[in-house]
Coordinates of C-alpha atoms and ligand atoms in Angstrom, one line a residue:
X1 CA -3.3 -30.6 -3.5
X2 CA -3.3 -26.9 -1.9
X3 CA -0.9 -24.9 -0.6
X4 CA -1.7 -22.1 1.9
X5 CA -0.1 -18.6 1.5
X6 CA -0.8 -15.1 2.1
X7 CA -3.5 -13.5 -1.0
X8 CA -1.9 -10.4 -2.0
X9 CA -3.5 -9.3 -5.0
X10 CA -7.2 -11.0 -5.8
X11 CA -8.7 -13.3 -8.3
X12 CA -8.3 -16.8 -10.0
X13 CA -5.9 -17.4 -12.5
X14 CA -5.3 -21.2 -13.8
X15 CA -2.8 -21.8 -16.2
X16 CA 0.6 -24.0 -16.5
X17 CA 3.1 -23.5 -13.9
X18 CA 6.3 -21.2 -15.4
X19 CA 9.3 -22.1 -12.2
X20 CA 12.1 -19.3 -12.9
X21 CA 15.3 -20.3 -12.5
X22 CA 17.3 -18.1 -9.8
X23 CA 20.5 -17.1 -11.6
X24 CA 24.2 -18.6 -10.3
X25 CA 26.8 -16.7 -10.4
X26 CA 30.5 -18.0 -10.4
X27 CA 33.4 -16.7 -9.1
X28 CA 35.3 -15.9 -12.5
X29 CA 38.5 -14.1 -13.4
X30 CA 38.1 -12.8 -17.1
X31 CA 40.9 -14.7 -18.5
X32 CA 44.2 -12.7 -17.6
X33 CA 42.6 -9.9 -16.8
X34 CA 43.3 -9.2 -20.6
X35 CA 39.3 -8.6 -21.7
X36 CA 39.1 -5.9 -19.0
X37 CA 37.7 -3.5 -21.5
X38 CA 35.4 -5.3 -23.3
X39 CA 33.9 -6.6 -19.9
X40 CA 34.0 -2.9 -19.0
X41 CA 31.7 -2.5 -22.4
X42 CA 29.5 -5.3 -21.9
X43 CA 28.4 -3.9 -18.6
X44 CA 27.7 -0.9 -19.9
X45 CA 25.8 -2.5 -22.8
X46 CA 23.7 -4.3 -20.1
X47 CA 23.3 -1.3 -17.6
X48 CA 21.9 0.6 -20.6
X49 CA 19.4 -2.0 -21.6
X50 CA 18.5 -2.6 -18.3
X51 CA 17.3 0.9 -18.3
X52 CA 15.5 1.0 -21.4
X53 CA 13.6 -2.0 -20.1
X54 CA 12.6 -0.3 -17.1
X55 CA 11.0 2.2 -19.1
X56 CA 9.7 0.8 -21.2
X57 CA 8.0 -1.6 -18.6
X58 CA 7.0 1.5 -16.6
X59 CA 4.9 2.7 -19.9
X60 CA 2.9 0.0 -18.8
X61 CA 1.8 1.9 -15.6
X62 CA -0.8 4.1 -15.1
X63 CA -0.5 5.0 -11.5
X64 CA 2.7 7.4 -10.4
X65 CA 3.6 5.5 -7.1
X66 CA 4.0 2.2 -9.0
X67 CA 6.0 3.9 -12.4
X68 CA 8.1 5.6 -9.3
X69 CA 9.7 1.9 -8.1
X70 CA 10.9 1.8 -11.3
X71 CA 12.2 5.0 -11.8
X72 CA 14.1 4.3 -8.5
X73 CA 15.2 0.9 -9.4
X74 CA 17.0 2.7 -12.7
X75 CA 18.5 5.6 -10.8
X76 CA 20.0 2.7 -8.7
X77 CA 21.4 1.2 -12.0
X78 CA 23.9 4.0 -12.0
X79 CA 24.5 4.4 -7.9
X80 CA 28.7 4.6 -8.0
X81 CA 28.4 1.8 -5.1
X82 CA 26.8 -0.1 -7.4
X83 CA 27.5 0.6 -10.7
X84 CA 31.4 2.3 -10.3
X85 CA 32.2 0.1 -7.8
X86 CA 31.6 -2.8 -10.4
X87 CA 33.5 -1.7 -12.6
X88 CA 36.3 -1.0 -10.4
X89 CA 36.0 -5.5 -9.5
X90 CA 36.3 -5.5 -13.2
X91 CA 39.5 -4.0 -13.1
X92 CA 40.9 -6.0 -10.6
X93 CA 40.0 -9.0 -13.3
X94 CA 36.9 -10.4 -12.8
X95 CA 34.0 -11.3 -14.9
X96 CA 31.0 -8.1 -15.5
X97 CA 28.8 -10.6 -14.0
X98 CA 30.9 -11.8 -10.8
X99 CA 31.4 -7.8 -10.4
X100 CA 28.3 -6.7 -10.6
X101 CA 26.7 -9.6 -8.0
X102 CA 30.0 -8.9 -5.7
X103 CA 29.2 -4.7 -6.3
X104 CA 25.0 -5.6 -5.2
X105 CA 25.8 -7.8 -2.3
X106 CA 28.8 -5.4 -0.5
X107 CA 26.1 -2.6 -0.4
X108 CA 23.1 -4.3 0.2
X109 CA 25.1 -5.9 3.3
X110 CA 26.0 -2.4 4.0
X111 CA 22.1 -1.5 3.8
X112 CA 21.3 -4.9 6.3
X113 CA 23.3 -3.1 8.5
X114 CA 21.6 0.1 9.3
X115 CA 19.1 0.3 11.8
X116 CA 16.3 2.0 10.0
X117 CA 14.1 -0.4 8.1
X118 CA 13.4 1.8 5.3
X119 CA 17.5 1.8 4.4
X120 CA 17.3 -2.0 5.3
X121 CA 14.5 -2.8 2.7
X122 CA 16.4 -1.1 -0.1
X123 CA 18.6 -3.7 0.3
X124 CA 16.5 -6.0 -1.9
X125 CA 15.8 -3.5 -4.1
X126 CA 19.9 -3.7 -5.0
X127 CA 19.5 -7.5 -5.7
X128 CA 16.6 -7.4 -7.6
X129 CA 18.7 -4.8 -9.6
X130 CA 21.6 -6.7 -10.0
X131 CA 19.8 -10.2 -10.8
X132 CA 18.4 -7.6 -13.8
X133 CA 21.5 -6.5 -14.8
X134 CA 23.4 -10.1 -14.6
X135 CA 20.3 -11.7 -17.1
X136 CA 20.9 -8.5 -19.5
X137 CA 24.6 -10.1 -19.5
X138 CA 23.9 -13.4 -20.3
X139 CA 21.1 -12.8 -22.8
X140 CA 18.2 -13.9 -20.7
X141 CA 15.7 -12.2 -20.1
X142 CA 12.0 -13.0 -19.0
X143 CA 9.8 -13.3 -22.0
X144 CA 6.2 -12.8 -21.8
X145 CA 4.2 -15.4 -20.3
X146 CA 0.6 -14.6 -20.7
X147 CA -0.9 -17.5 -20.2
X148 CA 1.4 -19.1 -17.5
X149 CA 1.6 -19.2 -13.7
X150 CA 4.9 -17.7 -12.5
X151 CA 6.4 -19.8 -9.7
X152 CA 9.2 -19.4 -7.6
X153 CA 11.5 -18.0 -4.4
X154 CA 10.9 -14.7 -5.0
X155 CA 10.5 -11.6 -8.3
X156 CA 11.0 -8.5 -8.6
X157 CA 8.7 -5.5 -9.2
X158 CA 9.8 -5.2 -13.0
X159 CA 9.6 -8.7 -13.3
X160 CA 5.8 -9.1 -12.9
X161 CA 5.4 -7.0 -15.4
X162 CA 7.9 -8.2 -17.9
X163 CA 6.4 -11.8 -17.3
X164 CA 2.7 -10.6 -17.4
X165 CA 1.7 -14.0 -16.0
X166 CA -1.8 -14.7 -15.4
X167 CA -1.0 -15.7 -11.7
X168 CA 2.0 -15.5 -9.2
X169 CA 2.9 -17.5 -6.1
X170 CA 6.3 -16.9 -4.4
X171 CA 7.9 -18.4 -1.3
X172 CA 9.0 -14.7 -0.3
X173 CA 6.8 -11.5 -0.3
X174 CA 4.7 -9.9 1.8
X175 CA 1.2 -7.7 1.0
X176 CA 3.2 -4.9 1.0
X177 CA 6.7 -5.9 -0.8
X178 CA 6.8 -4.2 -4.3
X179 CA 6.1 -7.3 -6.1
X180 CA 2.5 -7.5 -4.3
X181 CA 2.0 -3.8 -5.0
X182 CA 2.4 -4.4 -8.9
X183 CA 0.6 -7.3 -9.1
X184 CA -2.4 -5.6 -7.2
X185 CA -2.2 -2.6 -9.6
X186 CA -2.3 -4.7 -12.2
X187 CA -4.9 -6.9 -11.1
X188 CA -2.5 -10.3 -11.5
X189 CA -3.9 -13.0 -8.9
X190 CA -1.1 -13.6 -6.4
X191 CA -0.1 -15.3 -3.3
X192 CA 3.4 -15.2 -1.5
X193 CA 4.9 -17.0 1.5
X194 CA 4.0 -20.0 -0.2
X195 CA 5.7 -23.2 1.4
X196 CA 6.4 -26.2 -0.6
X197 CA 6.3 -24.9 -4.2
X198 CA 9.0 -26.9 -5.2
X199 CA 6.7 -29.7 -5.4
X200 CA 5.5 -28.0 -8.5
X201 CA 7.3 -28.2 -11.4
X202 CA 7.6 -26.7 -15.0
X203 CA 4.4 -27.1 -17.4
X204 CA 2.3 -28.5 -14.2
X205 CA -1.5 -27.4 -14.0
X206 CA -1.5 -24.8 -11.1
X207 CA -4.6 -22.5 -10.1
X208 CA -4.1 -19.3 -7.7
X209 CA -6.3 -18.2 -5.7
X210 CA -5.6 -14.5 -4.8
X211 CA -8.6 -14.0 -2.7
X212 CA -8.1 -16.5 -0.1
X213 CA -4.3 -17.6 -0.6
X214 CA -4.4 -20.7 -2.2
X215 CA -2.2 -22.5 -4.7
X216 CA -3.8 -25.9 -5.9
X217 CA -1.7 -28.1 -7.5
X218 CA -3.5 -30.3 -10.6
X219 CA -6.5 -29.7 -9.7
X220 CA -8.8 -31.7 -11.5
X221 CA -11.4 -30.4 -13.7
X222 CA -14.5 -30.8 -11.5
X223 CA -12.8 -28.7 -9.1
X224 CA -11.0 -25.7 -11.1
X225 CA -14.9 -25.7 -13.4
X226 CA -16.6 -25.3 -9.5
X227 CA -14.3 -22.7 -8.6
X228 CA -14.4 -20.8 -11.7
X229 CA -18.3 -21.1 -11.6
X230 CA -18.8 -20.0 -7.7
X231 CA -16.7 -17.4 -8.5
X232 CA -18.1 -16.3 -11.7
X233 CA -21.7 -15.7 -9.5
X234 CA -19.9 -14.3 -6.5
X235 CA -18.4 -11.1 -8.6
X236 CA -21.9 -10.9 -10.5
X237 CA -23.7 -10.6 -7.4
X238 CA -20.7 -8.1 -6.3
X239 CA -21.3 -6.1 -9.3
X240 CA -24.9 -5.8 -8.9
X241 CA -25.0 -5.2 -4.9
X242 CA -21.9 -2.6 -5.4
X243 CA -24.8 -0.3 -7.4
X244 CA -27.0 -0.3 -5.2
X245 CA -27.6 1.6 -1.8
X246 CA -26.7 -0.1 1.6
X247 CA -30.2 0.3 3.6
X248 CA -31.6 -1.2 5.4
X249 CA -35.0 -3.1 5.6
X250 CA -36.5 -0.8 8.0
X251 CA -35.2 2.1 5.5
X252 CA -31.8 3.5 7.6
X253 CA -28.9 4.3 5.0
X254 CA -25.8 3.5 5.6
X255 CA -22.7 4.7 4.1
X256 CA -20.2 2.3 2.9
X257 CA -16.9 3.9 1.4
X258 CA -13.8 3.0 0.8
X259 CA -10.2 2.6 2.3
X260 CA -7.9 4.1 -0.4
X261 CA -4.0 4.6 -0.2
X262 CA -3.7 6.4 -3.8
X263 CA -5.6 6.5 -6.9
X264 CA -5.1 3.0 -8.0
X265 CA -7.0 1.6 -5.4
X266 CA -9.4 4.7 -6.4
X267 CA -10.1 3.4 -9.4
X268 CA -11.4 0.1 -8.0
X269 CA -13.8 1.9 -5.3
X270 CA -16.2 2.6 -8.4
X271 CA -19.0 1.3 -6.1
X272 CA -18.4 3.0 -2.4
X273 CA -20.3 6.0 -1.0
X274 CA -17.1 8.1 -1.4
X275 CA -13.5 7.6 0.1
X276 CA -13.8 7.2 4.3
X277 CA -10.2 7.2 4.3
X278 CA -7.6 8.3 1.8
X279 CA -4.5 7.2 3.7
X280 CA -2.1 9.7 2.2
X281 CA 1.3 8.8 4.4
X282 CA 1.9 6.5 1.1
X283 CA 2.5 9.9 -0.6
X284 CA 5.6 9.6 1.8
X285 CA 6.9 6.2 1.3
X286 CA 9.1 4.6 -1.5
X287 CA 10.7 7.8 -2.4
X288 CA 14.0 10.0 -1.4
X289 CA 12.1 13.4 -1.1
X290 CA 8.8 15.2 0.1
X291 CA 6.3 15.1 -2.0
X292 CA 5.7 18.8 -3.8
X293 CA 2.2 20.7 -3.4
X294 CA 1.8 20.3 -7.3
X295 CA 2.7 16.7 -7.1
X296 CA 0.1 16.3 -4.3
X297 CA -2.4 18.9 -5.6
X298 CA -3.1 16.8 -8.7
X299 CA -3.2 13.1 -7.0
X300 CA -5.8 14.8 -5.0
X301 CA -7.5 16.8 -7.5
X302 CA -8.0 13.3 -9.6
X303 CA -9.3 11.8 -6.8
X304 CA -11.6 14.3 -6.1
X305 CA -12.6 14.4 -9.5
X306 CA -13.4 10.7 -9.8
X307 CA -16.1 10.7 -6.8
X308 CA -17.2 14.3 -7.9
X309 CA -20.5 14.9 -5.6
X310 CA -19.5 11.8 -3.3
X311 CA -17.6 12.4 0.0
X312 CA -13.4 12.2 -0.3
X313 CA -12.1 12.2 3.2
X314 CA -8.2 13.0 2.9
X315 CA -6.3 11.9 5.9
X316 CA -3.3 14.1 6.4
X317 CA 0.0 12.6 6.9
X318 CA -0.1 9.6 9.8
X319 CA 3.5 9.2 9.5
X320 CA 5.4 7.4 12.8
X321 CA 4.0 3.7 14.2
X322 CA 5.2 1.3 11.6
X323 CA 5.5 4.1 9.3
X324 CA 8.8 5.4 8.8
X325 CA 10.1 8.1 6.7
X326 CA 14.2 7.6 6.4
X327 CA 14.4 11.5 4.6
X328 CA 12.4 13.4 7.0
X329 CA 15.0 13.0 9.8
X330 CA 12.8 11.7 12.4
X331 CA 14.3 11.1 15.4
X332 CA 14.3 7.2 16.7
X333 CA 12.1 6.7 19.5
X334 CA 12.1 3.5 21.8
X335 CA 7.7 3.5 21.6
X336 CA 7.1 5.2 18.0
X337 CA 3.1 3.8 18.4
X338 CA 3.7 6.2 21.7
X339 CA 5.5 8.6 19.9
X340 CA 5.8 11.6 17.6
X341 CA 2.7 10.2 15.4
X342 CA 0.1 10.8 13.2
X343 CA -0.9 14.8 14.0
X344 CA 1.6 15.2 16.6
X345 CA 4.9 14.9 13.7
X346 CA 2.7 17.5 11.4
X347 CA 2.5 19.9 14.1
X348 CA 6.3 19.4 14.7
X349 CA 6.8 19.5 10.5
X350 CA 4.1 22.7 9.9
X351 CA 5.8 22.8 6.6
X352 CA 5.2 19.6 5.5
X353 CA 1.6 19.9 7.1
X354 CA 1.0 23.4 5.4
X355 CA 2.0 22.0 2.4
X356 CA 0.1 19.1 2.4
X357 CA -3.6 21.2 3.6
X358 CA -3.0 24.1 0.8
X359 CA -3.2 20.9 -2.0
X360 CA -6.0 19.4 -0.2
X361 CA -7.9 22.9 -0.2
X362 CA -6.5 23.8 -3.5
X363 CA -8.2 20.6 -4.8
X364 CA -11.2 20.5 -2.9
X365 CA -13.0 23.0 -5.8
X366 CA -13.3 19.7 -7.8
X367 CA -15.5 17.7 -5.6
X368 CA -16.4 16.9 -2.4
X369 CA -13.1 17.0 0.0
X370 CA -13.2 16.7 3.6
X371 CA -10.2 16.7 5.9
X372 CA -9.4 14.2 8.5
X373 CA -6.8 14.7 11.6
X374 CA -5.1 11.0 12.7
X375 CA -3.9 10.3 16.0
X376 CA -5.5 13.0 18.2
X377 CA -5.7 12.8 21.9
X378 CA -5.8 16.3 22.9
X379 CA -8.7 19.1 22.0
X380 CA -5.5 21.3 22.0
X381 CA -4.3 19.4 19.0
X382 CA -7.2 19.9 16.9
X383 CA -7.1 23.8 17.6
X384 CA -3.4 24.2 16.3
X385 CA -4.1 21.9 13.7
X386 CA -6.8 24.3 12.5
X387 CA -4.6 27.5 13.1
X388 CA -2.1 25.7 10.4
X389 CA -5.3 25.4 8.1
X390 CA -6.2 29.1 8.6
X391 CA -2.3 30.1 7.8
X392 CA -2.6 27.9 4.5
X393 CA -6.2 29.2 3.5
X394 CA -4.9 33.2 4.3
X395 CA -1.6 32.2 2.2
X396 CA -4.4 31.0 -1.0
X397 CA -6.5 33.8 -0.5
X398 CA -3.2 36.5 -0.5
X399 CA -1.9 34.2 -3.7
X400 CA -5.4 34.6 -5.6
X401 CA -6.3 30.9 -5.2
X402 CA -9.4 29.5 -5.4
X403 CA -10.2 27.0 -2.5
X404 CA -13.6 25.7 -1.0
X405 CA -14.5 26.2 3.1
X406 CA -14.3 22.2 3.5
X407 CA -15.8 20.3 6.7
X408 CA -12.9 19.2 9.2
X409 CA -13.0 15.7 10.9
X410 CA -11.2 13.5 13.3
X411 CA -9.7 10.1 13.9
X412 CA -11.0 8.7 17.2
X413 CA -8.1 5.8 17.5
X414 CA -6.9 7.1 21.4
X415 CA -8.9 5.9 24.2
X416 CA -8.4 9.4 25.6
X417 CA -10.1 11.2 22.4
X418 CA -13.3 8.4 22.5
X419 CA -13.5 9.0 26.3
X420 CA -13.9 12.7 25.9
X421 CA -15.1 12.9 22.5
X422 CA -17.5 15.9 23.8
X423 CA -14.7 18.4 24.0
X424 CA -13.7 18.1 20.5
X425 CA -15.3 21.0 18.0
X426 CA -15.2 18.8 14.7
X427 CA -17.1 18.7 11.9
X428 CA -17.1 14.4 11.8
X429 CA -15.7 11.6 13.8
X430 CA -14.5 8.6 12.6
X431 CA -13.2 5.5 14.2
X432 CA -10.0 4.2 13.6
X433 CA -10.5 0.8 15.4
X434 CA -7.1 -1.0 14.8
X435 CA -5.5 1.6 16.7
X436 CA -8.6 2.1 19.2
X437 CA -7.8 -1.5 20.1
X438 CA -3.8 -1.6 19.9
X439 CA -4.1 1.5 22.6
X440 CA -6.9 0.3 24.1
X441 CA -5.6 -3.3 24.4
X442 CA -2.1 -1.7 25.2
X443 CA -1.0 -4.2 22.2
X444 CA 1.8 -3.4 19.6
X445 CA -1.0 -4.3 16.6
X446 CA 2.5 -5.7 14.8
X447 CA 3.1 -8.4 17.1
X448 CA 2.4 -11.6 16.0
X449 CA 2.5 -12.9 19.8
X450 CA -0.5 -10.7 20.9
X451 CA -2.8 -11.0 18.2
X452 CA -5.5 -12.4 20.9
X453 CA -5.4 -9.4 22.5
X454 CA -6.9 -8.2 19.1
X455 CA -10.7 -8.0 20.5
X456 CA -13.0 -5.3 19.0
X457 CA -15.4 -6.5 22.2
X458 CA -13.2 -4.5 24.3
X459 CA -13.7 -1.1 22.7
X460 CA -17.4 -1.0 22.0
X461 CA -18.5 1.0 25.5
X462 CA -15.5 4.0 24.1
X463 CA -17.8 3.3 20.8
X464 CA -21.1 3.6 22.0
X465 CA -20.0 7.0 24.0
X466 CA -18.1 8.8 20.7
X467 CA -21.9 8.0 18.9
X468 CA -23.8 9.3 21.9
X469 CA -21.8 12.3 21.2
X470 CA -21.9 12.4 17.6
X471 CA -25.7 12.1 17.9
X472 CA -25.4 15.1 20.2
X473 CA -23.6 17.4 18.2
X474 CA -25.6 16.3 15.1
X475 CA -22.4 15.4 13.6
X476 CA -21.5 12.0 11.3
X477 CA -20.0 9.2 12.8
X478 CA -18.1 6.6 11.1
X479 CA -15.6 3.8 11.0
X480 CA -12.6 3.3 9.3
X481 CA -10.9 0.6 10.9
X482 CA -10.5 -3.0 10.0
X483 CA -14.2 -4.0 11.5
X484 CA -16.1 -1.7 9.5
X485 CA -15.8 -4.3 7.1
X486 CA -15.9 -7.7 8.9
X487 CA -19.0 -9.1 7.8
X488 CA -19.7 -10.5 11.7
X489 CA -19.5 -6.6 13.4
X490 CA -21.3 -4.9 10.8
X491 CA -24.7 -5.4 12.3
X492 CA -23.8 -4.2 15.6
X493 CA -22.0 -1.2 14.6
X494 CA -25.2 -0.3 12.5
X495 CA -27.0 -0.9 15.3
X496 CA -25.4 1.2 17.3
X497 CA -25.7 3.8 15.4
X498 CA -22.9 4.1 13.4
X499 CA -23.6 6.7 10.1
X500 CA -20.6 5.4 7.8
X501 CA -18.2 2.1 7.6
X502 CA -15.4 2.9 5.5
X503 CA -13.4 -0.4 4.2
X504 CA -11.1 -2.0 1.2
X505 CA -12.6 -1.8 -2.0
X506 CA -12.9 -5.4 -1.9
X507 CA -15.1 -5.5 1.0
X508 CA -17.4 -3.3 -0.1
X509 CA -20.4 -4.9 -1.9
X510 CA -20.8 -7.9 1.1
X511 CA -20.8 -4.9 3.4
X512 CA -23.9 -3.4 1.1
X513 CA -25.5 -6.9 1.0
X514 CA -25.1 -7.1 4.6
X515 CA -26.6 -4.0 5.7
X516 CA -29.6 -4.8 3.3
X517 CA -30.0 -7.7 4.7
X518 CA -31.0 -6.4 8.1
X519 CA -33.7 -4.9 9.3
Ligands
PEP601 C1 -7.1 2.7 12.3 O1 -6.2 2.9 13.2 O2 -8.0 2.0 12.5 C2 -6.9 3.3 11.0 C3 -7.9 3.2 10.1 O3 -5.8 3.9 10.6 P1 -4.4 3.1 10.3 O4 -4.8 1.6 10.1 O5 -4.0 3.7 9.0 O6 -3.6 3.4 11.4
MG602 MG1 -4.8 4.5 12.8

């Protein structure tokens, strides 16, 4: 039997089925109210073990971004509302474990209730924290399961990794909920919004299929020995293609790089051309500050260093859309796709803009950087973006700082920027077609209810003129939307004369043996 969910982190992992329990907590007055103090203690004891954990589990971690969930989810361990508040319901004489569930669900129901989403996510992050701290009370905790596949509701980010399953599937989750993001990083086959895993129960043969969002329950042998086996040649066909060169028969290069949104996914990009789009807004999410020149300076520098002579095309800050940032005090706008986005917030923010361009040139010494404005619609925008570059390359030179003159590019994603694409003096263009089409389309690309307005047919003409200008200024012209990597576009956008498809890592080595394959 198969279930169908969403594949958030790739591969196939078979193993016995591991179903965690979800945790019940009753309503219980510690008897009296007499043991006050030593249910004061043992929540103290738990908070501090809880913490340890978390460390110790973020030791595991290479990448910053992932280590810093956990940092948050222990600073959260000790957040009075939490934590204080606790211990205050342990004083009016209930149980540490009562407490601390009543203490997480007052103040994530406080979180539901504010209107940005950020805020209202973090509201699952105090669950997940309490659920941690109530096992620490009762003595469980999730040991190891190597060889197992973790089913369930839902887990946590520090649960993946204190389970170290082979394979996940959860009812809850999304591609982009924590628990997906650790799994990803630590390359743990998952699928979430999985309906009907209750049918599977503990020590059942499950296999996951991470790639395409499958659960199979008992498989039988014939099939799990056909999947491992079609798999086993599909990634040593990947392996080989992602080496070699994407030309084409008729001897026309292409380059295929990848889609990156920090250096985890980096690391896994071994084979691309370069980086076509390093979306760096993920600098922004997941933490309470802005992120330091230093802090930014080395993520880039790394990067830069890992593709040494290849292209790294840094995206600055496409913050607005979908992408919120709670601590920068953006104002709430009834459009935000229409809004303050992309380059028209970092001209609002120069600081956080300057700061941002001064690590990007700082690190651009160690490789091949190139630097890429989102969102443009206006020539103007371009200019004043560039006179922030000058101030932040004047500020280097004055400071003594080495820095390299690097080529700057734009995002072609407004109809009006592809529709004049002469007027803009930039070094490269690339297409960002999943905004191309949501403005194009006029179609919120977040609404389920208009996906069929999603049709890359309808922007091809505003494609075939930003090429015909490309060609004209003898600059290079890419993609770096979703169909630079759909295996069904990728001849025609060659065709047309596209110089560069940038795409997920994943996607990569088809995209090479598809460009070979043609003439
Ligand atoms: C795009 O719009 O096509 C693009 C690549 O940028 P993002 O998806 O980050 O908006
Ligand atoms: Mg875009």
């Amino acid at each position: 039997m198969r279930l169908k969910g969403i594949g958030v982190s790739g591969g196939i992992a078979i193993g016995r089925a591991f179903v965690f329990e979800e945790f019940e907590i009753k309503e219980e007055k510690s008897s009296d109210g007499k043991n006050k103090g030593a249910e004061k203690n043992r929540l103290s004891n738990a908070v501090e073990r809880c913490e340890k954990e978390l460390e110790e589990l973020g030791e595991k971690l290479a990448d910053r971004k992932e280590r810093g969930i956990l940092e948050a989810q222990k600073l959260m361990l000790r957040d009075p509302a939490l934590f204080d508040r606790a211990m205050e319901l342990i004083d009016e004489g209930y149980t540490a474990e009562y407490a601390m569930n009543a203490a997480a669900e007052e103040s994530a129901r406080t979180l539901e209730s504010v209107e940005d989403p950020y805020i209202r996510e973090r509201a699952s992050d105090i669950r997940d924290i309490a659920q941690r701290v109530i096992r620490a009370l009762q003595g469980k905790r999730f040991e190891a399961k190597e060889n197992a596949i973790a089913i369930g509701k839902e887990l946590n980010a520090s649960d993946v990794l204190a389970l170290n399953a082979k394979g996940i599937a959860t009812e809850k989750g999304s591609p982009t909920s924590h628990m997906s993001i650790i799994a990803g990083a630590l390359g743990i086959p998952a699928v979430v919004g999985v309906k009907g895993l209750d049918r599977i129960k503990e020590g059942m043969l499950v296999a996951i299929d991470g790639d395409n969002g499958y659960v199979l329950i008992e498989p039988d042998e014939k099939e799990i020995n056909r999947e491992i086996e079609e798999r086993r040649r599909e990634r040593e066909e990947m392996e080989r293609l992602k080496a070699l060169p994407a030309v084409t028969k008729s001897g026309r290069r292409v380059n295929i790089r990848a889609n990156i949104g920090g250096l985890g996914d980096a690391k896994k990009a071994s084979g691309a051309d370069g980086v076509g789009l390093f979306r760096t807004e993920f600098f922004l999410l997941d933490r309470s500050d802005e992120p330091s020149e230093e802090e930014q300076f080395s993520v880039y520098k790394e990067v830069a260093e890992l593709f040494r002579e290849r292209p790294v095309i840094i995206r600055t800050f496409d913050i607005g859309g979908d992408k919120e940032v709670s601590y920068l005090g953006i104002k709430k706008e009834s459009n935000p796709f229409l809004g303050v986005r992309g380059i028209r917030l970092c001209l609002k923010r120069r600081e956080l803009f300057k700061t941002q361009l001064r690590a990007i040139l700082r690190a651009s010494v160690y490789g091949n950087l190139k630097i890429m404005y989102p969102m443009v619609a206006l020539e103007d925008e371009v200019e004043e973006a560039n006179v922030i570059l000058e101030e932040a390359k004047n500020e280097l030179r004055a400071e003594g700082k080495e820095f390299k003159d690097i080529p700057v590019g734009m995002m072609v994603e407004t109809p009006a920027a592809a529709l004049y694409a002469e007027l803009f003096d930039v070094d490269f263009f690339s297409i960002g077609s999943n905004d191309l089409i949501q403005y194009t389309m006029a179609a919120d690309r977040t609404n389920d209810d208009l996906s069929y307005l999603y049709r890359a047919d309808r922007i091809m003409k505003l494609i075939a003129h930003v090429v015909e200008v490309a060609k004209e200024k003898g600059i290079e012209v890419g993609v770096c939307g979703e169909i630079a990597g759909d295996p069904g576009l990728i001849p025609q956008l060659v065709r047309m004369g596209i110089d560069e498809l940038s795409m997920s890592p994943s996607k990569i080595a088809n995209a090479k043996r598809i460009v070979r394959e043609m003439d």
